[in-house]
Amino acid sequence: MAKVHYFYSTMNAGKSTSLLQSSHNYEERNLNVLLFTPEVDAKIHDSFIHSRIGLKKSAQVFNETFDFVDYVYKENKKRVSCILVDEAQFLTSKQVKQLCRICDEKNIPIMCYGIRTDFRGELFPGSLALLSLADNIIELKTICEYPSCSRKATMIARYDKHGEIVLEGNQIDIGADKYKVYCRKHYRELTKII
């Protein structure tokens, strides 16, 4: 029986690399895989899922009105062996439910990769829904960026162009150069949010 898997972490933990490796594994066996990336990220990366180590692959772009059920049931005529979603934090709750429906009705494994919380330590809507509904929740780990710290990074801090920590603002602001990842202790000390 197929399952919905949610792979989450902070930035720089290899989520997109892992997704692309999974895609490769299916395709090596001549199995059809559907890859999805959010519009907000696709605008910057020309509709490719990309990893920081240089891997990339073309993907179907989704936005907040995209209907996964319509796409998989009506538009896509090939047999689908797996669905992979990058930047899954940008899914809506409704879209997560659609992916669960596809998994349950079509017996297609769904693998979603995303960030759990934003720079304020608050859950993204897609992450909240996946944490609630996914069959498997898997944490991908990376290390705190604070000097001399080797703890697991669990939090993301946003910086402005002057190198100052940002404590307020829109939840979404794309650009890896604006963020650093920290363990909770150093995030708390740097932001005073917790």
PDB file of N, CA, C and O in Angstrom, residues 14 17-18 20 50-56:
ATOM      1  N   GLY A  14      19.842  19.022   2.178  1.00  0.00           N
ATOM      2  CA  GLY A  14      19.845  18.065   1.073  1.00  0.00           C
ATOM      3  C   GLY A  14      18.474  17.560   0.658  1.00  0.00           C
ATOM      4  O   GLY A  14      18.368  16.498   0.053  1.00  0.00           O
ATOM      5  N   THR A  17      18.254  17.437  -3.188  1.00  0.00           N
ATOM      6  CA  THR A  17      19.185  16.395  -3.638  1.00  0.00           C
ATOM      7  C   THR A  17      18.572  15.022  -3.415  1.00  0.00           C
ATOM      8  O   THR A  17      18.615  14.153  -4.296  1.00  0.00           O
ATOM      9  N   SER A  18      17.972  14.813  -2.256  1.00  0.00           N
ATOM     10  CA  SER A  18      17.320  13.536  -1.947  1.00  0.00           C
ATOM     11  C   SER A  18      16.147  13.279  -2.881  1.00  0.00           C
ATOM     12  O   SER A  18      15.956  12.164  -3.377  1.00  0.00           O
ATOM     13  N   LEU A  20      15.750  14.455  -5.948  1.00  0.00           N
ATOM     14  CA  LEU A  20      16.276  14.148  -7.282  1.00  0.00           C
ATOM     15  C   LEU A  20      16.875  12.749  -7.341  1.00  0.00           C
ATOM     16  O   LEU A  20      16.775  12.067  -8.362  1.00  0.00           O
ATOM     17  N   HIS A  50      16.132  22.211  -8.281  1.00  0.00           N
ATOM     18  CA  HIS A  50      17.595  22.263  -8.294  1.00  0.00           C
ATOM     19  C   HIS A  50      18.128  21.995  -6.897  1.00  0.00           C
ATOM     20  O   HIS A  50      17.451  22.238  -5.894  1.00  0.00           O
ATOM     21  N   SER A  51      19.333  21.475  -6.847  1.00  0.00           N
ATOM     22  CA  SER A  51      20.003  21.288  -5.564  1.00  0.00           C
ATOM     23  C   SER A  51      21.251  22.164  -5.547  1.00  0.00           C
ATOM     24  O   SER A  51      21.776  22.534  -6.601  1.00  0.00           O
ATOM     25  N   ARG A  52      21.715  22.463  -4.376  1.00  0.00           N
ATOM     26  CA  ARG A  52      22.886  23.324  -4.244  1.00  0.00           C
ATOM     27  C   ARG A  52      24.167  22.646  -4.729  1.00  0.00           C
ATOM     28  O   ARG A  52      25.168  23.303  -4.924  1.00  0.00           O
ATOM     29  N   ILE A  53      24.112  21.325  -4.919  1.00  0.00           N
ATOM     30  CA  ILE A  53      25.309  20.639  -5.415  1.00  0.00           C
ATOM     31  C   ILE A  53      25.296  20.522  -6.942  1.00  0.00           C
ATOM     32  O   ILE A  53      26.159  19.878  -7.525  1.00  0.00           O
ATOM     33  N   GLY A  54      24.324  21.160  -7.586  1.00  0.00           N
ATOM     34  CA  GLY A  54      24.331  21.261  -9.038  1.00  0.00           C
ATOM     35  C   GLY A  54      23.382  20.359  -9.799  1.00  0.00           C
ATOM     36  O   GLY A  54      23.285  20.452 -11.019  1.00  0.00           O
ATOM     37  N   LEU A  55      22.654  19.487  -9.123  1.00  0.00           N
ATOM     38  CA  LEU A  55      21.685  18.629  -9.805  1.00  0.00           C
ATOM     39  C   LEU A  55      20.422  19.428 -10.101  1.00  0.00           C
ATOM     40  O   LEU A  55      20.038  20.307  -9.317  1.00  0.00           O
ATOM     41  N   LYS A  56      19.752  19.128 -11.212  1.00  0.00           N
ATOM     42  CA  LYS A  56      18.479  19.786 -11.488  1.00  0.00           C
ATOM     43  C   LYS A  56      17.654  18.942 -12.453  1.00  0.00           C
ATOM     44  O   LYS A  56      18.181  18.126 -13.197  1.00  0.00           O
TER      45      LYS A  56
END
